[in-house]
Structures are given as structure tokens and as C-alpha cells.
């Protein structure tokens, strides 16, 4: 499967259905994955969450419609799937910087174009992995809010501060965990976790699952981040696995790191 041809098919489908409810089931079928995996691949290869992309394309088209002078605001709200004229006007002003009621043929508006991909791009996949199964278990720790742009700096800094604070009582931190915002399709929190109860810490339940395991021959934060990026940008788009909506885990042991991603 050519992942970029499939992504072009996805953006074409979206264009053809901007005035309807966009079916994530249909988009996932184009990519041959489940919905969660499809959204993760789309956001990582485009730099924008799927729902945000659809929203911006609709507001761009609404701007063109208003400049044409043939549409009422309430009609555009209905056309582009907004609940009412108020919510549409608010979104329009936030995106374009001007109220829809103030738009005329001389108004400067923003355009967010359809994303297109070069279909002849070749990405080699050379990551070694195992498929492992683990029963359910609990982890205990604390986390910080972060996002894709800052996690490479936030995670190691938080890890250093967390382990320094709790090392005398609980020892080395064996697990890191990254949770994701399913709406924005980007990282949301990074956690440091122990595999035994720790006073005053949050309990995290991890259900039984199969996991893709990529072993990194160090516990260096940059090397872990690089493997994570390689997985999402190179391995995942070309593989046949469906992700589960579970956090990523990093297991630090014996001088190495197991990077773990849950799959169906």
C-alpha cells in the first residue's frame, strides 16, 4: 500500500464531504486501519489533527462563499455542520479575524488549502520489534501536561526532578508513560511511574494487551525520543497493525529501554 496515495484519497474524501458528516469509519477503511490509528497517522504526517483540518477547510470554504455574496450566515452554518449561527460566527471570526456579518468583496480572509502528498516518496522501515503480551497491571506515579512540541524537553526534565525527589524512598523510576489527546491527536501528559504502590501518587490501570516492543540500547532521552519519532513517521504508516487507545509505555531496565505501543 502506498501510504501517501491513501492519504490523498482521504483528503479528497474530506473535500467531497465538507457539507456532510465526515465518516471516520470510511477514512479508516481507506487507510486499512481502525479509526484511532488513522487519526494518529494523519496528524503525525500532516502536523494537524484530523478534526482541526476538517474545521479549517470548512471555514476556508465558508469565507469563499461569503465573498460571493449569495449566502446568509444561518445557511452557511447549516451547510458547514454548525449547530447554529452563533457558534458558526464565533468560529469564523476566530479563524478569519473578522465577523461573517462584516465580510464583503474587499475583505481579506484566510485560506487553509487542501493538503496533498507526493506519492513517490519512499520510506524504508528497518526497525526491529517483538510482539509481546502482558496481563493487566497497575502503575503508580505522577505526570505533567505537555504536547508534541515540548515533550522532548519536558519529559527528561520531569524525570530528573521526579527521581531526585523520590529515589531515597522508592528507588529508580522503572516506567515512563505518554498519554494522548484523542481530539487534538497529540501528546497530552508524560508520567513517571513505579510498579508498586507509592504514597500520594496516582494509580494507573493498564489493561491486558498485546504490545509492539522496540528495545533501545540505552536510557538516553534523545535516543528514546528519536525511536518514538521513527516509529510514528516511518514504521506505523507502512505496517499492518492497529493501535489500541492506550498510553505508550517506556520500561527502563538493565541499562536499556523498552518502547511499548499497544495493538489490537
mmCIF file of C-alpha atoms in Angstrom, residues 41-263:
data_model
loop_
_atom_site.group_PDB
_atom_site.id
_atom_site.type_symbol
_atom_site.label_atom_id
_atom_site.label_comp_id
_atom_site.label_asym_id
_atom_site.label_seq_id
_atom_site.Cartn_x
_atom_site.Cartn_y
_atom_site.Cartn_z
ATOM 1 C CA UNK A 41 -1.118 8.637 11.276
ATOM 2 C CA UNK A 42 -2.902 11.620 9.731
ATOM 3 C CA UNK A 43 -1.888 14.048 12.463
ATOM 4 C CA UNK A 44 1.724 12.875 12.587
ATOM 5 C CA UNK A 45 2.263 13.059 8.823
ATOM 6 C CA UNK A 46 0.416 16.363 8.347
ATOM 7 C CA UNK A 47 1.194 18.191 11.589
ATOM 8 C CA UNK A 48 -2.501 18.879 12.241
ATOM 9 C CA UNK A 49 -5.249 16.888 13.938
ATOM 10 C CA UNK A 50 -7.923 15.446 11.652
ATOM 11 C CA UNK A 51 -10.847 17.280 13.259
ATOM 12 C CA UNK A 52 -8.879 20.555 13.160
ATOM 13 C CA UNK A 53 -8.077 20.021 9.477
ATOM 14 C CA UNK A 54 -11.738 19.461 8.619
ATOM 15 C CA UNK A 55 -12.759 22.520 10.641
ATOM 16 C CA UNK A 56 -10.252 24.773 8.886
ATOM 17 C CA UNK A 57 -11.213 23.514 5.435
ATOM 18 C CA UNK A 58 -14.884 24.231 6.151
ATOM 19 C CA UNK A 59 -14.155 27.731 7.419
ATOM 20 C CA UNK A 60 -11.959 28.426 4.394
ATOM 21 C CA UNK A 61 -14.786 27.400 2.067
ATOM 22 C CA UNK A 62 -17.262 29.453 4.081
ATOM 23 C CA UNK A 63 -15.060 32.502 3.511
ATOM 24 C CA UNK A 64 -15.185 31.995 -0.262
ATOM 25 C CA UNK A 65 -18.952 31.580 -0.085
ATOM 26 C CA UNK A 66 -19.426 34.807 1.870
ATOM 27 C CA UNK A 67 -17.230 36.782 -0.533
ATOM 28 C CA UNK A 68 -19.539 35.616 -3.300
ATOM 29 C CA UNK A 69 -22.351 37.435 -1.518
ATOM 30 C CA UNK A 70 -25.002 34.794 -2.144
ATOM 31 C CA UNK A 71 -25.226 33.155 1.264
ATOM 32 C CA UNK A 72 -26.895 34.053 4.541
ATOM 33 C CA UNK A 73 -24.918 33.335 7.718
ATOM 34 C CA UNK A 74 -27.515 30.890 9.054
ATOM 35 C CA UNK A 75 -27.427 28.979 5.764
ATOM 36 C CA UNK A 76 -23.643 28.693 5.898
ATOM 37 C CA UNK A 77 -23.850 27.486 9.486
ATOM 38 C CA UNK A 78 -26.110 24.655 8.346
ATOM 39 C CA UNK A 79 -24.038 23.963 5.232
ATOM 40 C CA UNK A 80 -20.814 23.505 7.183
ATOM 41 C CA UNK A 81 -22.289 21.447 10.041
ATOM 42 C CA UNK A 82 -22.510 24.044 12.824
ATOM 43 C CA UNK A 83 -25.296 23.804 15.397
ATOM 44 C CA UNK A 84 -26.372 27.426 14.977
ATOM 45 C CA UNK A 85 -25.386 30.782 13.519
ATOM 46 C CA UNK A 86 -23.790 31.919 16.784
ATOM 47 C CA UNK A 87 -21.320 29.028 17.000
ATOM 48 C CA UNK A 88 -20.500 29.410 13.301
ATOM 49 C CA UNK A 89 -19.925 33.175 13.639
ATOM 50 C CA UNK A 90 -17.664 32.654 16.628
ATOM 51 C CA UNK A 91 -15.568 30.021 14.813
ATOM 52 C CA UNK A 92 -15.458 32.127 11.642
ATOM 53 C CA UNK A 93 -14.206 35.215 13.476
ATOM 54 C CA UNK A 94 -11.595 33.190 15.367
ATOM 55 C CA UNK A 95 -10.251 31.737 12.107
ATOM 56 C CA UNK A 96 -10.510 34.711 9.745
ATOM 57 C CA UNK A 97 -10.156 37.562 12.254
ATOM 58 C CA UNK A 98 -13.397 39.210 11.118
ATOM 59 C CA UNK A 99 -17.075 38.604 11.822
ATOM 60 C CA UNK A 100 -19.003 36.988 8.963
ATOM 61 C CA UNK A 101 -21.512 39.860 9.071
ATOM 62 C CA UNK A 102 -18.667 42.261 8.199
ATOM 63 C CA UNK A 103 -17.394 40.377 5.146
ATOM 64 C CA UNK A 104 -17.654 41.980 1.711
ATOM 65 C CA UNK A 105 -15.810 41.564 -1.594
ATOM 66 C CA UNK A 106 -12.843 43.616 -0.328
ATOM 67 C CA UNK A 107 -12.386 41.763 2.973
ATOM 68 C CA UNK A 108 -9.054 39.949 3.447
ATOM 69 C CA UNK A 109 -9.752 36.372 4.538
ATOM 70 C CA UNK A 110 -7.586 33.352 5.314
ATOM 71 C CA UNK A 111 -7.404 30.229 3.192
ATOM 72 C CA UNK A 112 -6.319 26.857 4.565
ATOM 73 C CA UNK A 113 -5.728 24.746 1.428
ATOM 74 C CA UNK A 114 -6.337 21.057 0.958
ATOM 75 C CA UNK A 115 -3.277 19.030 1.955
ATOM 76 C CA UNK A 116 -1.664 16.997 -0.811
ATOM 77 C CA UNK A 117 1.122 14.421 -0.727
ATOM 78 C CA UNK A 118 3.826 13.353 -3.158
ATOM 79 C CA UNK A 119 3.015 9.723 -3.841
ATOM 80 C CA UNK A 120 6.511 8.675 -4.956
ATOM 81 C CA UNK A 121 8.093 9.231 -1.515
ATOM 82 C CA UNK A 122 9.865 6.089 -0.281
ATOM 83 C CA UNK A 123 10.300 5.487 3.433
ATOM 84 C CA UNK A 124 12.389 2.463 4.442
ATOM 85 C CA UNK A 125 11.351 0.560 7.541
ATOM 86 C CA UNK A 126 14.248 -1.053 9.376
ATOM 87 C CA UNK A 127 13.106 -1.145 12.989
ATOM 88 C CA UNK A 128 13.433 -4.421 14.864
ATOM 89 C CA UNK A 129 10.435 -5.279 17.036
ATOM 90 C CA UNK A 130 8.743 -8.011 19.013
ATOM 91 C CA UNK A 131 5.078 -8.626 19.774
ATOM 92 C CA UNK A 132 4.630 -9.322 23.486
ATOM 93 C CA UNK A 133 1.584 -9.870 25.685
ATOM 94 C CA UNK A 134 1.209 -8.640 29.255
ATOM 95 C CA UNK A 135 -1.624 -9.245 31.708
ATOM 96 C CA UNK A 136 -3.302 -6.289 33.397
ATOM 97 C CA UNK A 137 -1.233 -4.395 35.941
ATOM 98 C CA UNK A 138 -1.156 -1.161 37.940
ATOM 99 C CA UNK A 139 1.435 1.587 37.991
ATOM 100 C CA UNK A 140 1.789 4.444 40.472
ATOM 101 C CA UNK A 141 3.204 7.900 39.903
ATOM 102 C CA UNK A 142 2.708 11.485 38.760
ATOM 103 C CA UNK A 143 2.608 13.315 35.463
ATOM 104 C CA UNK A 144 2.883 16.710 33.786
ATOM 105 C CA UNK A 145 0.965 18.265 30.907
ATOM 106 C CA UNK A 146 2.879 18.583 27.646
ATOM 107 C CA UNK A 147 2.422 18.452 23.864
ATOM 108 C CA UNK A 148 4.248 17.289 20.739
ATOM 109 C CA UNK A 149 6.300 20.464 20.503
ATOM 110 C CA UNK A 150 7.626 20.330 24.075
ATOM 111 C CA UNK A 151 7.711 16.701 25.200
ATOM 112 C CA UNK A 152 11.338 16.167 24.123
ATOM 113 C CA UNK A 153 12.363 18.747 26.739
ATOM 114 C CA UNK A 154 9.555 18.320 29.280
ATOM 115 C CA UNK A 155 9.894 14.545 29.755
ATOM 116 C CA UNK A 156 13.608 14.298 30.701
ATOM 117 C CA UNK A 157 13.404 17.365 32.937
ATOM 118 C CA UNK A 158 10.390 15.983 34.799
ATOM 119 C CA UNK A 159 12.020 12.538 35.039
ATOM 120 C CA UNK A 160 15.159 14.022 36.597
ATOM 121 C CA UNK A 161 13.201 16.070 39.131
ATOM 122 C CA UNK A 162 10.815 13.223 39.979
ATOM 123 C CA UNK A 163 13.520 10.600 40.511
ATOM 124 C CA UNK A 164 15.642 13.015 42.553
ATOM 125 C CA UNK A 165 12.679 13.666 44.853
ATOM 126 C CA UNK A 166 11.601 10.040 45.355
ATOM 127 C CA UNK A 167 14.780 7.991 44.848
ATOM 128 C CA UNK A 168 15.620 7.559 48.555
ATOM 129 C CA UNK A 169 12.146 6.190 49.279
ATOM 130 C CA UNK A 170 11.263 4.236 46.142
ATOM 131 C CA UNK A 171 14.466 3.823 44.133
ATOM 132 C CA UNK A 172 14.957 4.244 40.371
ATOM 133 C CA UNK A 173 11.895 5.004 38.240
ATOM 134 C CA UNK A 174 11.132 1.936 36.101
ATOM 135 C CA UNK A 175 8.390 3.318 33.830
ATOM 136 C CA UNK A 176 7.579 6.369 31.768
ATOM 137 C CA UNK A 177 4.166 6.828 30.161
ATOM 138 C CA UNK A 178 2.759 9.147 27.494
ATOM 139 C CA UNK A 179 -0.973 9.754 27.150
ATOM 140 C CA UNK A 180 -2.619 11.304 24.100
ATOM 141 C CA UNK A 181 -5.381 13.814 23.499
ATOM 142 C CA UNK A 182 -7.710 11.942 21.139
ATOM 143 C CA UNK A 183 -9.345 15.165 19.936
ATOM 144 C CA UNK A 184 -6.163 17.052 19.080
ATOM 145 C CA UNK A 185 -4.288 13.821 18.265
ATOM 146 C CA UNK A 186 -1.127 14.824 20.107
ATOM 147 C CA UNK A 187 0.691 14.003 23.312
ATOM 148 C CA UNK A 188 -1.020 15.316 26.435
ATOM 149 C CA UNK A 189 0.870 14.112 29.548
ATOM 150 C CA UNK A 190 4.126 12.436 30.495
ATOM 151 C CA UNK A 191 4.228 10.303 33.655
ATOM 152 C CA UNK A 192 6.952 8.805 35.818
ATOM 153 C CA UNK A 193 5.702 5.569 37.378
ATOM 154 C CA UNK A 194 6.594 2.859 39.870
ATOM 155 C CA UNK A 195 5.330 -0.711 39.666
ATOM 156 C CA UNK A 196 4.379 -0.737 43.360
ATOM 157 C CA UNK A 197 2.141 1.438 45.470
ATOM 158 C CA UNK A 198 3.641 4.807 46.327
ATOM 159 C CA UNK A 199 2.165 7.161 48.888
ATOM 160 C CA UNK A 200 0.280 10.136 47.488
ATOM 161 C CA UNK A 201 0.649 9.037 43.871
ATOM 162 C CA UNK A 202 -1.959 8.368 41.192
ATOM 163 C CA UNK A 203 -2.815 4.766 40.361
ATOM 164 C CA UNK A 204 -2.754 3.996 36.636
ATOM 165 C CA UNK A 205 -4.546 0.841 35.470
ATOM 166 C CA UNK A 206 -3.086 -0.811 32.373
ATOM 167 C CA UNK A 207 -5.404 -3.493 30.913
ATOM 168 C CA UNK A 208 -4.086 -6.713 29.423
ATOM 169 C CA UNK A 209 -2.910 -6.208 25.871
ATOM 170 C CA UNK A 210 -0.524 -7.134 23.113
ATOM 171 C CA UNK A 211 2.304 -4.647 22.622
ATOM 172 C CA UNK A 212 4.840 -3.800 19.957
ATOM 173 C CA UNK A 213 8.183 -3.724 21.752
ATOM 174 C CA UNK A 214 11.161 -1.803 20.396
ATOM 175 C CA UNK A 215 14.259 -2.167 22.550
ATOM 176 C CA UNK A 216 16.597 0.818 22.737
ATOM 177 C CA UNK A 217 20.131 0.032 23.885
ATOM 178 C CA UNK A 218 20.255 2.975 26.298
ATOM 179 C CA UNK A 219 18.106 5.110 28.573
ATOM 180 C CA UNK A 220 19.116 8.352 26.902
ATOM 181 C CA UNK A 221 16.133 10.693 26.500
ATOM 182 C CA UNK A 222 17.101 11.826 22.989
ATOM 183 C CA UNK A 223 17.546 8.272 21.727
ATOM 184 C CA UNK A 224 14.161 7.282 23.171
ATOM 185 C CA UNK A 225 12.515 10.296 21.524
ATOM 186 C CA UNK A 226 14.204 9.507 18.197
ATOM 187 C CA UNK A 227 12.892 5.937 18.231
ATOM 188 C CA UNK A 228 9.405 7.197 19.073
ATOM 189 C CA UNK A 229 9.533 9.594 16.115
ATOM 190 C CA UNK A 230 10.849 6.867 13.803
ATOM 191 C CA UNK A 231 8.024 4.575 14.877
ATOM 192 C CA UNK A 232 5.267 7.086 14.118
ATOM 193 C CA UNK A 233 6.736 8.644 10.986
ATOM 194 C CA UNK A 234 8.251 5.569 9.344
ATOM 195 C CA UNK A 235 7.166 2.277 10.882
ATOM 196 C CA UNK A 236 3.469 2.838 11.618
ATOM 197 C CA UNK A 237 2.421 4.236 8.197
ATOM 198 C CA UNK A 238 3.888 1.184 6.449
ATOM 199 C CA UNK A 239 2.785 -1.589 8.822
ATOM 200 C CA UNK A 240 -0.475 -3.505 9.223
ATOM 201 C CA UNK A 241 -1.001 -3.098 12.962
ATOM 202 C CA UNK A 242 -3.945 -1.298 14.544
ATOM 203 C CA UNK A 243 -3.185 0.733 17.656
ATOM 204 C CA UNK A 244 -5.242 0.445 20.814
ATOM 205 C CA UNK A 245 -6.329 3.621 22.558
ATOM 206 C CA UNK A 246 -3.878 3.078 25.402
ATOM 207 C CA UNK A 247 -0.891 5.114 26.593
ATOM 208 C CA UNK A 248 2.646 4.480 25.346
ATOM 209 C CA UNK A 249 4.968 2.940 27.900
ATOM 210 C CA UNK A 250 8.713 3.171 28.361
ATOM 211 C CA UNK A 251 10.237 0.459 30.566
ATOM 212 C CA UNK A 252 13.693 1.354 31.872
ATOM 213 C CA UNK A 253 15.718 -1.681 32.984
ATOM 214 C CA UNK A 254 19.225 -3.178 32.822
ATOM 215 C CA UNK A 255 20.613 -0.144 31.001
ATOM 216 C CA UNK A 256 18.091 -0.411 28.143
ATOM 217 C CA UNK A 257 14.611 0.956 27.368
ATOM 218 C CA UNK A 258 11.642 -1.000 26.043
ATOM 219 C CA UNK A 259 9.407 1.320 23.995
ATOM 220 C CA UNK A 260 5.917 -0.245 24.115
ATOM 221 C CA UNK A 261 2.895 0.534 21.933
ATOM 222 C CA UNK A 262 -0.408 -1.329 22.486
ATOM 223 C CA UNK A 263 -2.013 -3.028 19.472
#
